[in-house]
Amino acid sequence: MTDQLLISASNGVGRIRLNRPRALHALTLEMCDAINAALLEWRSDPAIKAVMIDHAEGRGFCAGGDIALIASSAKADGVEAEHFFRHEYRMNHLLFTYEKPIVAFIDGIVMGGGVGLSLPCRYRVATERTTFAMPETGIGLFPDVGGGWFLPRLPGRIGTWLAVTGARINGADCTAIGIATQYIASDKLDAIKEAILDRPDDLAAILDQANETAPASSLTEQRADIDRLFAADRIEDIMAALRDDGSDWAQQQLATIATKSPQTVKVALRQLREGAAFTDFADNMRNEYRIACRVIRRPDFIEGVRAVIVDKDNAPKWNPATAQEVDDAVIDSFFAPLPADKEWTPLPETQR
């Protein structure tokens, strides 16, 4: 048990509450291990009918993973970062394959690791306070924790747009594109959670009864432009389409892309293309682990963390500086198999 999590089980409900409000409930290795242990225990306990994941106080749901640890490790030998990714990705896979219903209340900021913690869950409840994003290309990382699987399965090219630009969307948007399965006003959540804790067998019915009509999503208006202008799998072609379009919205996208790591934008586009073709979530996570082990050792990750998180000058100097300068052989190397004893594997308990 860790004070970064509040884990309990009563009346047939296993409950996981994230409890790092000052860090927007960002995941640490200790948290991932504790979540895995709880889920495995409840998986084999016939008394547990459902699992609930939410957060304690603060603006979270979960704003990501332990970037400080990953960056510190990357400056050394990268081994500690690899260890974190292995355990976090095992958590993502365990959630994805879990037989019992899990509901995640994504009430607040949902980024990076928070996306990986919630999207594999059967039920995902958004609110008016939800802010969802995969902003990793802005720090020289990539949209991991299952992003290669989930993003290309969103409607049209929305997943590509989210991955490349790191765009932030709200609860109504999440509901419109299927990231959220329900939309419920935040001031009603406590009552909904109490009802689930009281009647876990009625989880689905409780959520459906509480489900509200979400406000109109701005993505409905932008969808045609997103599908048309982000249709290509090469960033050079996407940027050419945006330049040729010339609209204010297209120019805004170009300006945003100019702030992202060209290397990791290229990685993300290939990652999503390969992820769309996978039929087994474990294959996607193995692919992402290979990328993660390599990308943290490239200059852009350390520079991105410096510019966005440490110094906060938001002026990263990417290397290479442009998409045209990115060596295709380097991108290929990110996706190459690791030595057999280094490859990612699911938790042994999930391999049935």
Short mmCIF file of N, CA and C in Angstrom, two decimals, residues 67-128:
data_model
loop_
_atom_site.label_atom_id
_atom_site.label_comp_id
_atom_site.label_asym_id
_atom_site.label_seq_id
_atom_site.Cartn_x
_atom_site.Cartn_y
_atom_site.Cartn_z
N ILE A 67 7.40 11.80 -15.07
CA ILE A 67 8.35 12.37 -16.03
C ILE A 67 9.68 12.69 -15.38
N ALA A 68 9.65 13.14 -14.12
CA ALA A 68 10.90 13.47 -13.44
C ALA A 68 11.80 12.25 -13.33
N LEU A 69 11.22 11.13 -12.95
CA LEU A 69 12.00 9.89 -12.86
C LEU A 69 12.51 9.47 -14.22
N ILE A 70 11.64 9.52 -15.23
CA ILE A 70 12.04 9.08 -16.56
C ILE A 70 13.16 9.96 -17.11
N ALA A 71 13.03 11.28 -16.92
CA ALA A 71 14.06 12.19 -17.44
C ALA A 71 15.38 12.00 -16.70
N SER A 72 15.33 11.83 -15.38
CA SER A 72 16.55 11.61 -14.61
C SER A 72 17.23 10.33 -15.05
N SER A 73 16.44 9.28 -15.26
CA SER A 73 16.99 8.01 -15.71
C SER A 73 17.58 8.13 -17.11
N ALA A 74 16.89 8.88 -17.97
CA ALA A 74 17.37 9.03 -19.35
C ALA A 74 18.73 9.72 -19.40
N LYS A 75 18.98 10.61 -18.45
CA LYS A 75 20.28 11.28 -18.40
C LYS A 75 21.38 10.33 -17.93
N ALA A 76 20.98 9.25 -17.26
CA ALA A 76 21.95 8.25 -16.80
C ALA A 76 22.00 7.11 -17.81
N ASP A 77 21.51 5.93 -17.41
CA ASP A 77 21.57 4.77 -18.31
C ASP A 77 20.21 4.34 -18.85
N GLY A 78 19.13 4.97 -18.40
CA GLY A 78 17.79 4.66 -18.91
C GLY A 78 17.15 3.43 -18.30
N VAL A 79 17.86 2.71 -17.46
CA VAL A 79 17.35 1.44 -16.94
C VAL A 79 16.13 1.64 -16.05
N GLU A 80 16.17 2.64 -15.19
CA GLU A 80 15.04 2.88 -14.29
C GLU A 80 13.79 3.29 -15.08
N ALA A 81 13.99 4.06 -16.13
CA ALA A 81 12.86 4.44 -16.99
C ALA A 81 12.26 3.22 -17.68
N GLU A 82 13.12 2.35 -18.16
CA GLU A 82 12.62 1.12 -18.79
C GLU A 82 11.81 0.29 -17.81
N HIS A 83 12.28 0.24 -16.57
CA HIS A 83 11.57 -0.51 -15.53
C HIS A 83 10.19 0.09 -15.30
N PHE A 84 10.12 1.42 -15.25
CA PHE A 84 8.83 2.09 -15.07
C PHE A 84 7.89 1.77 -16.24
N PHE A 85 8.37 1.92 -17.46
CA PHE A 85 7.53 1.65 -18.63
C PHE A 85 7.03 0.21 -18.63
N ARG A 86 7.90 -0.74 -18.30
CA ARG A 86 7.49 -2.15 -18.30
C ARG A 86 6.31 -2.37 -17.37
N HIS A 87 6.38 -1.80 -16.17
CA HIS A 87 5.32 -2.00 -15.19
C HIS A 87 4.06 -1.20 -15.54
N GLU A 88 4.24 0.02 -16.03
CA GLU A 88 3.07 0.81 -16.43
C GLU A 88 2.34 0.15 -17.58
N TYR A 89 3.07 -0.32 -18.57
CA TYR A 89 2.44 -0.96 -19.73
C TYR A 89 1.77 -2.28 -19.33
N ARG A 90 2.33 -2.96 -18.35
CA ARG A 90 1.66 -4.17 -17.84
C ARG A 90 0.33 -3.79 -17.19
N MET A 91 0.29 -2.66 -16.50
CA MET A 91 -0.96 -2.18 -15.92
C MET A 91 -1.97 -1.87 -17.02
N ASN A 92 -1.53 -1.18 -18.07
CA ASN A 92 -2.43 -0.88 -19.19
C ASN A 92 -3.02 -2.16 -19.77
N HIS A 93 -2.19 -3.18 -19.95
CA HIS A 93 -2.65 -4.44 -20.53
C HIS A 93 -3.59 -5.18 -19.58
N LEU A 94 -3.28 -5.17 -18.28
CA LEU A 94 -4.14 -5.82 -17.31
C LEU A 94 -5.52 -5.18 -17.30
N LEU A 95 -5.58 -3.86 -17.34
CA LEU A 95 -6.86 -3.16 -17.40
C LEU A 95 -7.63 -3.54 -18.67
N PHE A 96 -6.92 -3.62 -19.78
CA PHE A 96 -7.55 -3.90 -21.07
C PHE A 96 -8.15 -5.30 -21.10
N THR A 97 -7.50 -6.26 -20.45
CA THR A 97 -7.94 -7.65 -20.51
C THR A 97 -8.78 -8.06 -19.30
N TYR A 98 -9.06 -7.14 -18.42
CA TYR A 98 -9.76 -7.46 -17.17
C TYR A 98 -11.18 -7.93 -17.45
N GLU A 99 -11.56 -9.06 -16.83
CA GLU A 99 -12.89 -9.61 -17.12
C GLU A 99 -14.01 -8.89 -16.38
N LYS A 100 -13.72 -8.35 -15.21
CA LYS A 100 -14.76 -7.68 -14.42
C LYS A 100 -14.88 -6.23 -14.88
N PRO A 101 -16.09 -5.67 -14.80
CA PRO A 101 -16.27 -4.29 -15.27
C PRO A 101 -15.50 -3.29 -14.42
N ILE A 102 -14.84 -2.36 -15.10
CA ILE A 102 -14.13 -1.27 -14.44
C ILE A 102 -14.70 0.05 -14.94
N VAL A 103 -14.97 0.97 -14.03
CA VAL A 103 -15.41 2.30 -14.40
C VAL A 103 -14.36 3.30 -13.94
N ALA A 104 -13.94 4.16 -14.86
CA ALA A 104 -13.00 5.24 -14.55
C ALA A 104 -13.74 6.56 -14.65
N PHE A 105 -13.67 7.36 -13.60
CA PHE A 105 -14.29 8.68 -13.59
C PHE A 105 -13.23 9.69 -14.00
N ILE A 106 -13.25 10.07 -15.27
CA ILE A 106 -12.21 10.96 -15.81
C ILE A 106 -12.63 12.41 -15.64
N ASP A 107 -12.80 12.77 -14.39
CA ASP A 107 -13.30 14.09 -13.99
C ASP A 107 -12.12 15.00 -13.68
N GLY A 108 -11.60 15.69 -14.70
CA GLY A 108 -10.44 16.54 -14.51
C GLY A 108 -9.45 16.34 -15.64
N ILE A 109 -8.18 16.60 -15.36
CA ILE A 109 -7.13 16.51 -16.38
C ILE A 109 -6.77 15.05 -16.63
N VAL A 110 -6.82 14.65 -17.89
CA VAL A 110 -6.54 13.27 -18.30
C VAL A 110 -5.50 13.35 -19.42
N MET A 111 -4.24 13.09 -19.07
CA MET A 111 -3.18 13.17 -20.06
C MET A 111 -2.22 12.00 -19.89
N GLY A 112 -1.59 11.60 -20.97
CA GLY A 112 -0.55 10.58 -20.92
C GLY A 112 -0.95 9.37 -20.10
N GLY A 113 -0.26 9.18 -18.97
CA GLY A 113 -0.53 8.02 -18.13
C GLY A 113 -1.97 7.92 -17.69
N GLY A 114 -2.66 9.05 -17.56
CA GLY A 114 -4.07 9.02 -17.21
C GLY A 114 -4.93 8.47 -18.32
N VAL A 115 -4.49 8.69 -19.56
CA VAL A 115 -5.18 8.11 -20.71
C VAL A 115 -5.02 6.59 -20.67
N GLY A 116 -3.80 6.13 -20.39
CA GLY A 116 -3.55 4.70 -20.33
C GLY A 116 -4.24 4.02 -19.17
N LEU A 117 -4.55 4.77 -18.12
CA LEU A 117 -5.24 4.23 -16.96
C LEU A 117 -6.75 4.14 -17.20
N SER A 118 -7.28 4.97 -18.06
CA SER A 118 -8.74 5.05 -18.22
C SER A 118 -9.28 4.42 -19.50
N LEU A 119 -8.61 4.62 -20.63
CA LEU A 119 -9.18 4.14 -21.89
C LEU A 119 -9.36 2.62 -21.95
N PRO A 120 -8.52 1.82 -21.29
CA PRO A 120 -8.78 0.38 -21.32
C PRO A 120 -10.00 -0.05 -20.51
N CYS A 121 -10.54 0.84 -19.68
CA CYS A 121 -11.67 0.48 -18.82
C CYS A 121 -12.97 0.39 -19.62
N ARG A 122 -13.85 -0.47 -19.18
CA ARG A 122 -15.10 -0.68 -19.92
C ARG A 122 -15.98 0.57 -19.91
N TYR A 123 -16.00 1.29 -18.79
CA TYR A 123 -16.81 2.50 -18.67
C TYR A 123 -15.90 3.67 -18.33
N ARG A 124 -16.15 4.81 -19.00
CA ARG A 124 -15.32 6.00 -18.81
C ARG A 124 -16.25 7.20 -18.75
N VAL A 125 -16.35 7.79 -17.57
CA VAL A 125 -17.32 8.87 -17.32
C VAL A 125 -16.62 10.22 -17.38
N ALA A 126 -17.02 11.03 -18.35
CA ALA A 126 -16.49 12.39 -18.49
C ALA A 126 -17.45 13.39 -17.85
N THR A 127 -16.90 14.57 -17.54
CA THR A 127 -17.71 15.64 -16.95
C THR A 127 -17.34 16.96 -17.63
N GLU A 128 -17.97 18.03 -17.16
CA GLU A 128 -17.65 19.37 -17.68
C GLU A 128 -16.24 19.81 -17.29
#
